[in-house]
PDB file of C-alpha atoms in Angstrom:
ATOM      1  CA  UNK A 917       0.041 -12.052 -30.536  1.00 39.00           C
ATOM      2  CA  UNK A 918       1.292  -8.538 -31.273  1.00 42.00           C
ATOM      3  CA  UNK A 919      -0.357  -5.326 -30.133  1.00 46.00           C
ATOM      4  CA  UNK A 920      -1.884  -3.412 -33.024  1.00 47.00           C
ATOM      5  CA  UNK A 921       0.145  -0.328 -32.076  1.00 50.00           C
ATOM      6  CA  UNK A 922       3.334  -2.325 -32.749  1.00 54.00           C
ATOM      7  CA  UNK A 923       2.399  -2.953 -36.366  1.00 58.00           C
ATOM      8  CA  UNK A 924       4.304  -0.970 -39.016  1.00 63.00           C
ATOM      9  CA  UNK A 925       2.788   2.447 -39.714  1.00 64.00           C
ATOM     10  CA  UNK A 926       0.258   1.953 -36.886  1.00 61.00           C
ATOM     11  CA  UNK A 927      -0.343   4.725 -34.369  1.00 66.00           C
ATOM     12  CA  UNK A 928      -2.611   5.478 -31.447  1.00 59.00           C
ATOM     13  CA  UNK A 929      -4.634   8.674 -31.906  1.00 60.00           C
ATOM     14  CA  UNK A 930      -3.808  11.479 -29.492  1.00 64.00           C
ATOM     15  CA  UNK A 931      -6.562  11.728 -26.826  1.00 58.00           C
ATOM     16  CA  UNK A 932      -8.400  15.015 -27.229  1.00 64.00           C
ATOM     17  CA  UNK A 933     -11.279  14.676 -24.782  1.00 60.00           C
ATOM     18  CA  UNK A 934      -9.388  15.821 -21.714  1.00 62.00           C
ATOM     19  CA  UNK A 935      -8.895  13.983 -18.441  1.00 63.00           C
ATOM     20  CA  UNK A 936     -11.040  13.210 -16.691  1.00 67.00           C
ATOM     21  CA  UNK A 937     -13.369  12.926 -19.659  1.00 72.00           C
ATOM     22  CA  UNK A 938     -15.752  15.853 -20.015  1.00 78.00           C
ATOM     23  CA  UNK A 939     -19.076  14.780 -21.464  1.00 81.00           C
ATOM     24  CA  UNK A 940     -21.934  16.915 -22.672  1.00 86.00           C
ATOM     25  CA  UNK A 941     -25.495  16.220 -21.508  1.00 89.00           C
ATOM     26  CA  UNK A 942     -26.309  14.124 -24.564  1.00 91.00           C
ATOM     27  CA  UNK A 943     -23.226  11.945 -24.065  1.00 86.00           C
ATOM     28  CA  UNK A 944     -23.985  11.506 -20.367  1.00 85.00           C
ATOM     29  CA  UNK A 945     -27.380  10.036 -21.267  1.00 89.00           C
ATOM     30  CA  UNK A 946     -25.623   7.239 -23.164  1.00 89.00           C
ATOM     31  CA  UNK A 947     -23.826   5.910 -20.065  1.00 86.00           C
ATOM     32  CA  UNK A 948     -25.484   2.753 -18.773  1.00 86.00           C
ATOM     33  CA  UNK A 949     -23.138   2.035 -15.867  1.00 84.00           C
ATOM     34  CA  UNK A 950     -19.585   1.182 -14.962  1.00 86.00           C
ATOM     35  CA  UNK A 951     -17.444  -1.848 -14.337  1.00 87.00           C
ATOM     36  CA  UNK A 952     -14.403  -2.816 -12.301  1.00 87.00           C
ATOM     37  CA  UNK A 953     -11.607  -4.720 -14.015  1.00 84.00           C
ATOM     38  CA  UNK A 954      -8.864  -6.765 -12.384  1.00 83.00           C
ATOM     39  CA  UNK A 955      -5.848  -8.092 -14.260  1.00 79.00           C
ATOM     40  CA  UNK A 956      -5.620 -11.742 -13.235  1.00 78.00           C
ATOM     41  CA  UNK A 957      -2.309 -13.055 -14.570  1.00 77.00           C
ATOM     42  CA  UNK A 958      -0.752 -12.855 -11.087  1.00 80.00           C
ATOM     43  CA  UNK A 959      -3.786 -13.680  -8.950  1.00 85.00           C
ATOM     44  CA  UNK A 960      -4.985 -16.984  -7.530  1.00 88.00           C
ATOM     45  CA  UNK A 961      -7.850 -18.102  -5.303  1.00 88.00           C
ATOM     46  CA  UNK A 962      -5.956 -17.055  -2.146  1.00 90.00           C
ATOM     47  CA  UNK A 963      -5.172 -13.528  -3.323  1.00 89.00           C
ATOM     48  CA  UNK A 964      -8.190 -12.659  -5.473  1.00 89.00           C
ATOM     49  CA  UNK A 965     -10.428 -11.213  -2.764  1.00 89.00           C
ATOM     50  CA  UNK A 966      -7.582  -9.228  -1.228  1.00 87.00           C
ATOM     51  CA  UNK A 967      -7.157  -7.471  -4.569  1.00 85.00           C
ATOM     52  CA  UNK A 968     -10.863  -6.807  -5.124  1.00 87.00           C
ATOM     53  CA  UNK A 969     -11.784  -5.647  -1.618  1.00 83.00           C
ATOM     54  CA  UNK A 970     -11.886  -2.980  -0.288  1.00 79.00           C
ATOM     55  CA  UNK A 971     -11.103  -1.216  -3.572  1.00 82.00           C
ATOM     56  CA  UNK A 972     -14.460  -2.228  -5.028  1.00 87.00           C
ATOM     57  CA  UNK A 973     -16.353  -0.495  -2.219  1.00 85.00           C
ATOM     58  CA  UNK A 974     -14.806   2.843  -3.151  1.00 84.00           C
ATOM     59  CA  UNK A 975     -15.325   2.353  -6.882  1.00 87.00           C
ATOM     60  CA  UNK A 976     -18.943   1.268  -6.421  1.00 86.00           C
ATOM     61  CA  UNK A 977     -19.653   4.321  -4.281  1.00 84.00           C
ATOM     62  CA  UNK A 978     -18.116   6.532  -6.948  1.00 84.00           C
ATOM     63  CA  UNK A 979     -20.463   4.996  -9.539  1.00 86.00           C
ATOM     64  CA  UNK A 980     -23.649   5.603  -7.589  1.00 83.00           C
ATOM     65  CA  UNK A 981     -22.777   8.891  -5.901  1.00 84.00           C
ATOM     66  CA  UNK A 982     -23.057  12.491  -6.960  1.00 83.00           C
ATOM     67  CA  UNK A 983     -19.888  13.976  -8.440  1.00 79.00           C
ATOM     68  CA  UNK A 984     -19.722  16.531  -5.627  1.00 85.00           C
ATOM     69  CA  UNK A 985     -19.159  13.774  -3.037  1.00 84.00           C
ATOM     70  CA  UNK A 986     -15.434  14.283  -2.486  1.00 85.00           C
ATOM     71  CA  UNK A 987     -14.904  13.865   1.279  1.00 88.00           C
ATOM     72  CA  UNK A 988     -11.914  11.516   1.280  1.00 86.00           C
ATOM     73  CA  UNK A 989     -11.705  11.237   5.077  1.00 87.00           C
ATOM     74  CA  UNK A 990     -15.347  10.180   5.250  1.00 87.00           C
ATOM     75  CA  UNK A 991     -14.769   7.613   2.521  1.00 86.00           C
ATOM     76  CA  UNK A 992     -11.905   5.955   4.409  1.00 87.00           C
ATOM     77  CA  UNK A 993     -13.903   5.909   7.637  1.00 87.00           C
ATOM     78  CA  UNK A 994     -16.838   4.201   5.972  1.00 86.00           C
ATOM     79  CA  UNK A 995     -14.603   1.881   3.974  1.00 86.00           C
ATOM     80  CA  UNK A 996     -13.043   0.532   7.180  1.00 86.00           C
ATOM     81  CA  UNK A 997     -16.473  -0.035   8.694  1.00 87.00           C
ATOM     82  CA  UNK A 998     -17.864  -1.885   5.683  1.00 88.00           C
ATOM     83  CA  UNK A 999     -14.633  -3.855   5.339  1.00 87.00           C
ATOM     84  CA  UNK A1000     -15.148  -5.340   8.806  1.00 86.00           C
ATOM     85  CA  UNK A1001     -18.879  -5.813   8.211  1.00 89.00           C
ATOM     86  CA  UNK A1002     -18.331  -7.679   4.951  1.00 89.00           C
ATOM     87  CA  UNK A1003     -16.050 -10.216   6.630  1.00 88.00           C
ATOM     88  CA  UNK A1004     -18.451 -10.882   9.494  1.00 90.00           C
ATOM     89  CA  UNK A1005     -21.791 -10.658   7.714  1.00 91.00           C
ATOM     90  CA  UNK A1006     -21.009 -11.673   4.140  1.00 88.00           C
ATOM     91  CA  UNK A1007     -18.209 -14.164   4.788  1.00 88.00           C
ATOM     92  CA  UNK A1008     -15.714 -12.324   2.601  1.00 89.00           C
ATOM     93  CA  UNK A1009     -12.379 -14.134   2.679  1.00 91.00           C
ATOM     94  CA  UNK A1010      -9.833 -11.362   2.054  1.00 90.00           C
ATOM     95  CA  UNK A1011      -8.695 -11.071   5.684  1.00 91.00           C
ATOM     96  CA  UNK A1012      -9.011 -14.795   6.412  1.00 93.00           C
ATOM     97  CA  UNK A1013      -7.005 -15.789   3.342  1.00 94.00           C
ATOM     98  CA  UNK A1014      -4.304 -13.252   4.239  1.00 94.00           C
ATOM     99  CA  UNK A1015      -4.013 -14.775   7.725  1.00 95.00           C
ATOM    100  CA  UNK A1016      -3.613 -18.258   6.243  1.00 96.00           C
ATOM    101  CA  UNK A1017      -0.805 -16.993   4.019  1.00 96.00           C
ATOM    102  CA  UNK A1018       0.862 -15.386   7.054  1.00 96.00           C
ATOM    103  CA  UNK A1019       0.658 -18.703   8.904  1.00 96.00           C
ATOM    104  CA  UNK A1020       2.371 -20.468   6.021  1.00 96.00           C
ATOM    105  CA  UNK A1021       5.167 -17.894   6.002  1.00 96.00           C
ATOM    106  CA  UNK A1022       5.564 -18.147   9.778  1.00 96.00           C
ATOM    107  CA  UNK A1023       6.162 -21.919   9.690  1.00 93.00           C
ATOM    108  CA  UNK A1024       4.625 -22.429  13.115  1.00 93.00           C
ATOM    109  CA  UNK A1025       5.894 -19.190  14.654  1.00 94.00           C
ATOM    110  CA  UNK A1026       3.583 -16.530  16.071  1.00 96.00           C
ATOM    111  CA  UNK A1027       2.058 -14.593  13.171  1.00 97.00           C
ATOM    112  CA  UNK A1028       1.295 -11.488  15.256  1.00 97.00           C
ATOM    113  CA  UNK A1029       4.474  -9.635  14.136  1.00 97.00           C
ATOM    114  CA  UNK A1030       3.659 -10.324  10.479  1.00 98.00           C
ATOM    115  CA  UNK A1031       0.068  -9.137  10.853  1.00 97.00           C
ATOM    116  CA  UNK A1032       1.236  -5.952  12.575  1.00 98.00           C
ATOM    117  CA  UNK A1033       3.980  -5.298  10.029  1.00 98.00           C
ATOM    118  CA  UNK A1034       1.412  -5.802   7.261  1.00 97.00           C
ATOM    119  CA  UNK A1035      -0.549  -2.840   8.671  1.00 97.00           C
ATOM    120  CA  UNK A1036       2.374  -0.568   7.774  1.00 98.00           C
ATOM    121  CA  UNK A1037       3.403  -2.148   4.475  1.00 98.00           C
ATOM    122  CA  UNK A1038       1.875  -2.011   1.020  1.00 95.00           C
ATOM    123  CA  UNK A1039       2.424  -4.080  -2.118  1.00 93.00           C
ATOM    124  CA  UNK A1040       4.152  -2.170  -4.886  1.00 91.00           C
ATOM    125  CA  UNK A1041       1.339  -0.461  -6.749  1.00 82.00           C
ATOM    126  CA  UNK A1042       0.153  -0.241 -10.333  1.00 69.00           C
ATOM    127  CA  UNK A1043       2.509  -2.073 -12.679  1.00 78.00           C
ATOM    128  CA  UNK A1044       5.529  -1.925 -10.364  1.00 82.00           C
ATOM    129  CA  UNK A1045       5.198  -5.539  -9.220  1.00 82.00           C
ATOM    130  CA  UNK A1046       4.833  -6.746 -12.801  1.00 81.00           C
ATOM    131  CA  UNK A1047       7.939  -4.790 -13.780  1.00 83.00           C
ATOM    132  CA  UNK A1048       9.885  -6.284 -10.876  1.00 83.00           C
ATOM    133  CA  UNK A1049       8.967  -9.769 -12.065  1.00 81.00           C
ATOM    134  CA  UNK A1050       9.889  -8.834 -15.643  1.00 83.00           C
ATOM    135  CA  UNK A1051      13.428  -7.641 -14.885  1.00 85.00           C
ATOM    136  CA  UNK A1052      14.436 -10.239 -12.253  1.00 82.00           C
ATOM    137  CA  UNK A1053      15.717 -12.778 -14.756  1.00 85.00           C
ATOM    138  CA  UNK A1054      18.393 -12.506 -17.442  1.00 88.00           C
ATOM    139  CA  UNK A1055      15.786 -13.538 -19.966  1.00 89.00           C
ATOM    140  CA  UNK A1056      13.323 -10.790 -19.131  1.00 87.00           C
ATOM    141  CA  UNK A1057       9.791 -11.938 -18.462  1.00 82.00           C
ATOM    142  CA  UNK A1058      10.453 -15.468 -17.238  1.00 83.00           C
ATOM    143  CA  UNK A1059       8.724 -14.700 -13.930  1.00 79.00           C
ATOM    144  CA  UNK A1060       5.955 -12.593 -15.422  1.00 79.00           C
ATOM    145  CA  UNK A1061       3.475 -15.351 -16.148  1.00 77.00           C
ATOM    146  CA  UNK A1062       0.449 -17.066 -14.651  1.00 76.00           C
ATOM    147  CA  UNK A1063       2.631 -19.740 -13.043  1.00 78.00           C
ATOM    148  CA  UNK A1064       4.691 -17.319 -10.934  1.00 82.00           C
ATOM    149  CA  UNK A1065       4.570 -18.131  -7.203  1.00 86.00           C
ATOM    150  CA  UNK A1066       2.114 -16.073  -5.174  1.00 88.00           C
ATOM    151  CA  UNK A1067       3.241 -16.914  -1.643  1.00 92.00           C
ATOM    152  CA  UNK A1068       5.265 -13.811  -0.847  1.00 93.00           C
ATOM    153  CA  UNK A1069       4.530 -11.448   2.025  1.00 97.00           C
ATOM    154  CA  UNK A1070       3.461  -8.979  -0.672  1.00 94.00           C
ATOM    155  CA  UNK A1071       0.696 -11.348  -1.760  1.00 93.00           C
ATOM    156  CA  UNK A1072      -0.843 -11.354   1.723  1.00 95.00           C
ATOM    157  CA  UNK A1073      -0.948  -7.567   2.021  1.00 94.00           C
ATOM    158  CA  UNK A1074      -3.998  -5.333   1.669  1.00 89.00           C
ATOM    159  CA  UNK A1075      -3.709  -2.941  -1.241  1.00 87.00           C
ATOM    160  CA  UNK A1076      -3.566   0.124   1.013  1.00 89.00           C
ATOM    161  CA  UNK A1077      -2.561   0.829   4.609  1.00 92.00           C
ATOM    162  CA  UNK A1078      -5.247   2.369   6.806  1.00 93.00           C
ATOM    163  CA  UNK A1079      -2.666   2.790   9.591  1.00 96.00           C
ATOM    164  CA  UNK A1080      -0.387   4.871   7.380  1.00 97.00           C
ATOM    165  CA  UNK A1081      -3.338   7.001   6.278  1.00 95.00           C
ATOM    166  CA  UNK A1082      -4.012   7.659   9.971  1.00 96.00           C
ATOM    167  CA  UNK A1083      -0.337   8.476  10.557  1.00 98.00           C
ATOM    168  CA  UNK A1084      -0.411  11.045   7.766  1.00 97.00           C
ATOM    169  CA  UNK A1085      -3.449  12.689   9.378  1.00 96.00           C
ATOM    170  CA  UNK A1086      -1.661  12.785  12.739  1.00 98.00           C
ATOM    171  CA  UNK A1087       1.383  14.464  11.205  1.00 98.00           C
ATOM    172  CA  UNK A1088      -0.913  17.034   9.597  1.00 97.00           C
ATOM    173  CA  UNK A1089      -2.571  17.679  12.966  1.00 97.00           C
ATOM    174  CA  UNK A1090       0.835  18.182  14.572  1.00 98.00           C
ATOM    175  CA  UNK A1091       1.889  20.532  11.769  1.00 97.00           C
ATOM    176  CA  UNK A1092      -1.268  22.560  12.505  1.00 97.00           C
ATOM    177  CA  UNK A1093      -0.275  22.932  16.151  1.00 96.00           C
ATOM    178  CA  UNK A1094      -1.780  19.898  17.892  1.00 98.00           C
ATOM    179  CA  UNK A1095       1.029  18.500  20.057  1.00 97.00           C
ATOM    180  CA  UNK A1096      -1.285  15.762  21.379  1.00 98.00           C
ATOM    181  CA  UNK A1097      -1.195  14.119  17.933  1.00 98.00           C
ATOM    182  CA  UNK A1098       2.388  13.028  18.647  1.00 98.00           C
ATOM    183  CA  UNK A1099       1.254  10.492  21.282  1.00 98.00           C
ATOM    184  CA  UNK A1100      -0.732   8.160  18.968  1.00 98.00           C
ATOM    185  CA  UNK A1101       1.840   8.757  16.229  1.00 98.00           C
ATOM    186  CA  UNK A1102       4.568   7.540  18.577  1.00 98.00           C
ATOM    187  CA  UNK A1103       2.514   4.444  19.348  1.00 98.00           C
ATOM    188  CA  UNK A1104       2.357   3.617  15.636  1.00 98.00           C
ATOM    189  CA  UNK A1105       6.151   3.808  15.312  1.00 98.00           C
ATOM    190  CA  UNK A1106       6.632   1.718  18.464  1.00 98.00           C
ATOM    191  CA  UNK A1107       4.319  -0.976  17.106  1.00 98.00           C
ATOM    192  CA  UNK A1108       6.156  -0.929  13.788  1.00 98.00           C
ATOM    193  CA  UNK A1109       9.566  -1.171  15.445  1.00 98.00           C
ATOM    194  CA  UNK A1110       8.537  -4.126  17.617  1.00 98.00           C
ATOM    195  CA  UNK A1111       6.815  -5.991  14.789  1.00 98.00           C
ATOM    196  CA  UNK A1112       9.568  -5.466  12.209  1.00 98.00           C
ATOM    197  CA  UNK A1113      12.251  -6.545  14.687  1.00 98.00           C
ATOM    198  CA  UNK A1114      10.415  -9.782  15.470  1.00 98.00           C
ATOM    199  CA  UNK A1115       9.454 -10.399  11.844  1.00 98.00           C
ATOM    200  CA  UNK A1116      13.098 -10.419  10.723  1.00 97.00           C
ATOM    201  CA  UNK A1117      13.761 -13.904  12.100  1.00 96.00           C
ATOM    202  CA  UNK A1118      10.406 -15.212  10.912  1.00 97.00           C
ATOM    203  CA  UNK A1119      11.137 -14.139   7.348  1.00 97.00           C
ATOM    204  CA  UNK A1120      14.689 -15.488   7.503  1.00 97.00           C
ATOM    205  CA  UNK A1121      13.447 -18.963   8.421  1.00 95.00           C
ATOM    206  CA  UNK A1122      11.308 -19.466   5.311  1.00 95.00           C
ATOM    207  CA  UNK A1123      12.727 -19.722   1.809  1.00 94.00           C
ATOM    208  CA  UNK A1124       9.565 -18.029   0.505  1.00 93.00           C
ATOM    209  CA  UNK A1125      10.272 -14.889   2.516  1.00 95.00           C
ATOM    210  CA  UNK A1126      14.030 -14.715   2.955  1.00 96.00           C
ATOM    211  CA  UNK A1127      14.141 -11.755   0.554  1.00 95.00           C
ATOM    212  CA  UNK A1128      11.593  -9.979   2.750  1.00 97.00           C
ATOM    213  CA  UNK A1129      14.135  -9.661   5.566  1.00 98.00           C
ATOM    214  CA  UNK A1130      15.316  -6.461   3.861  1.00 97.00           C
ATOM    215  CA  UNK A1131      11.789  -5.055   4.161  1.00 98.00           C
ATOM    216  CA  UNK A1132      11.711  -5.727   7.910  1.00 98.00           C
ATOM    217  CA  UNK A1133      15.128  -4.115   8.327  1.00 98.00           C
ATOM    218  CA  UNK A1134      14.097  -1.032   6.343  1.00 98.00           C
ATOM    219  CA  UNK A1135      10.903  -0.785   8.401  1.00 98.00           C
ATOM    220  CA  UNK A1136      12.995  -0.838  11.594  1.00 98.00           C
ATOM    221  CA  UNK A1137      15.108   2.055  10.344  1.00 98.00           C
ATOM    222  CA  UNK A1138      12.059   4.143   9.480  1.00 98.00           C
ATOM    223  CA  UNK A1139      10.434   3.361  12.840  1.00 98.00           C
ATOM    224  CA  UNK A1140      13.595   4.400  14.664  1.00 98.00           C
ATOM    225  CA  UNK A1141      13.810   7.580  12.599  1.00 98.00           C
ATOM    226  CA  UNK A1142      10.169   8.357  13.322  1.00 98.00           C
ATOM    227  CA  UNK A1143      10.755   7.975  17.057  1.00 98.00           C
ATOM    228  CA  UNK A1144      13.835  10.206  16.821  1.00 98.00           C
ATOM    229  CA  UNK A1145      11.826  12.917  15.067  1.00 98.00           C
ATOM    230  CA  UNK A1146       8.993  12.671  17.588  1.00 98.00           C
ATOM    231  CA  UNK A1147      11.476  13.056  20.463  1.00 98.00           C
ATOM    232  CA  UNK A1148      12.788  16.223  18.801  1.00 97.00           C
ATOM    233  CA  UNK A1149       9.262  17.507  18.277  1.00 97.00           C
ATOM    234  CA  UNK A1150       8.314  16.907  21.897  1.00 97.00           C
ATOM    235  CA  UNK A1151      11.480  18.686  23.031  1.00 96.00           C
ATOM    236  CA  UNK A1152      10.655  21.657  20.804  1.00 94.00           C
ATOM    237  CA  UNK A1153      13.730  21.125  18.635  1.00 94.00           C
ATOM    238  CA  UNK A1154      14.102  21.672  14.908  1.00 93.00           C
ATOM    239  CA  UNK A1155      16.080  19.460  12.561  1.00 96.00           C
ATOM    240  CA  UNK A1156      19.323  20.969  11.280  1.00 94.00           C
ATOM    241  CA  UNK A1157      20.032  21.101   7.568  1.00 94.00           C
ATOM    242  CA  UNK A1158      22.768  18.472   7.889  1.00 95.00           C
ATOM    243  CA  UNK A1159      20.531  16.090   9.819  1.00 96.00           C
ATOM    244  CA  UNK A1160      17.657  16.724   7.423  1.00 96.00           C
ATOM    245  CA  UNK A1161      19.812  15.644   4.484  1.00 96.00           C
ATOM    246  CA  UNK A1162      20.916  12.503   6.341  1.00 97.00           C
ATOM    247  CA  UNK A1163      17.351  11.636   7.366  1.00 98.00           C
ATOM    248  CA  UNK A1164      16.033  12.277   3.857  1.00 97.00           C
ATOM    249  CA  UNK A1165      18.657   9.918   2.471  1.00 97.00           C
ATOM    250  CA  UNK A1166      17.486   7.225   4.897  1.00 97.00           C
ATOM    251  CA  UNK A1167      13.894   7.744   3.796  1.00 98.00           C
ATOM    252  CA  UNK A1168      14.790   7.649   0.091  1.00 97.00           C
ATOM    253  CA  UNK A1169      16.734   4.396   0.521  1.00 96.00           C
ATOM    254  CA  UNK A1170      13.836   2.789   2.363  1.00 96.00           C
ATOM    255  CA  UNK A1171      11.247   4.000  -0.160  1.00 95.00           C
ATOM    256  CA  UNK A1172      12.535   1.669  -2.872  1.00 94.00           C
ATOM    257  CA  UNK A1173      10.638  -1.482  -3.828  1.00 94.00           C
ATOM    258  CA  UNK A1174      11.762  -4.372  -1.600  1.00 95.00           C
ATOM    259  CA  UNK A1175      10.611  -7.878  -2.552  1.00 94.00           C
ATOM    260  CA  UNK A1176       7.617  -6.366  -4.355  1.00 93.00           C
ATOM    261  CA  UNK A1177       6.591  -4.280  -1.324  1.00 95.00           C
ATOM    262  CA  UNK A1178       7.090  -0.733  -0.109  1.00 95.00           C
ATOM    263  CA  UNK A1179       7.692   0.631   3.384  1.00 97.00           C
ATOM    264  CA  UNK A1180       4.546   2.751   3.404  1.00 97.00           C
ATOM    265  CA  UNK A1181       5.578   4.607   6.566  1.00 98.00           C
ATOM    266  CA  UNK A1182       8.211   6.524   4.604  1.00 98.00           C
ATOM    267  CA  UNK A1183       5.520   9.017   3.551  1.00 97.00           C
ATOM    268  CA  UNK A1184       4.329  10.171   7.005  1.00 98.00           C
ATOM    269  CA  UNK A1185       7.940  10.088   8.213  1.00 98.00           C
ATOM    270  CA  UNK A1186       8.979  12.373   5.366  1.00 98.00           C
ATOM    271  CA  UNK A1187       6.048  14.678   6.170  1.00 98.00           C
ATOM    272  CA  UNK A1188       7.177  14.827   9.801  1.00 98.00           C
ATOM    273  CA  UNK A1189      10.750  15.561   8.739  1.00 98.00           C
ATOM    274  CA  UNK A1190       9.646  18.429   6.494  1.00 97.00           C
ATOM    275  CA  UNK A1191       7.523  19.862   9.308  1.00 97.00           C
ATOM    276  CA  UNK A1192      10.481  19.863  11.710  1.00 96.00           C
ATOM    277  CA  UNK A1193      12.916  21.210   9.086  1.00 93.00           C
ATOM    278  CA  UNK A1194      11.055  24.450   8.379  1.00 73.00           C
TER     279      UNK A1194
END
């Protein structure tokens, strides 16, 4: 099968409607509803629900809500509440299936460090994971198929980190003058440091996750950097230009895709660095 755009003399018309699409009143009347699509070539029964939820809550709300409903903070607050409710009241399996996958990776070890580390880690988004699978082999694309293994740490992760979203808010509060925001922010970094340190050996002892050791090590570095920056902030210090360059380099190195995951805490750590470098 060949895409029609790859045919000789074929072309895709330039979009002229603007983005997002701007419809007139007559065109709006023609809309019957919306749908959510999920590409399923790298999804199985254990990972399906983790990909659909909680994304579908947000999309569904967008469909049935007025266009002036744009309070992102409120959305995340309600999304967390309904996420918990759906597991308890509707028997959704996205959290339960993720825990089973963590248990398999742990090989009998305590899964608590993996669950905690998962709070601060995200799977590579959009097509990044597909691209990683595509380029891993000399014959590109050998791993990009429906038979590719789906037992990585990345496969057990939620699509977005609520904890990191909270960390970003705390950094913003600190930047606006709230020194008290540093206390819960420090607790996040301490949890990340403890979990990533313990997770290193767990990952190393399973062939399915040996490549994820690098993720745990990168997470440790970011946690340590975060704690260093918080100590400076609490002492009323600023970050020198030389240190800022060194710290930024550490963040950039840790922000790369590692075994199809990203160290999501690089973003709030970078925000904190910029705040202290002004």
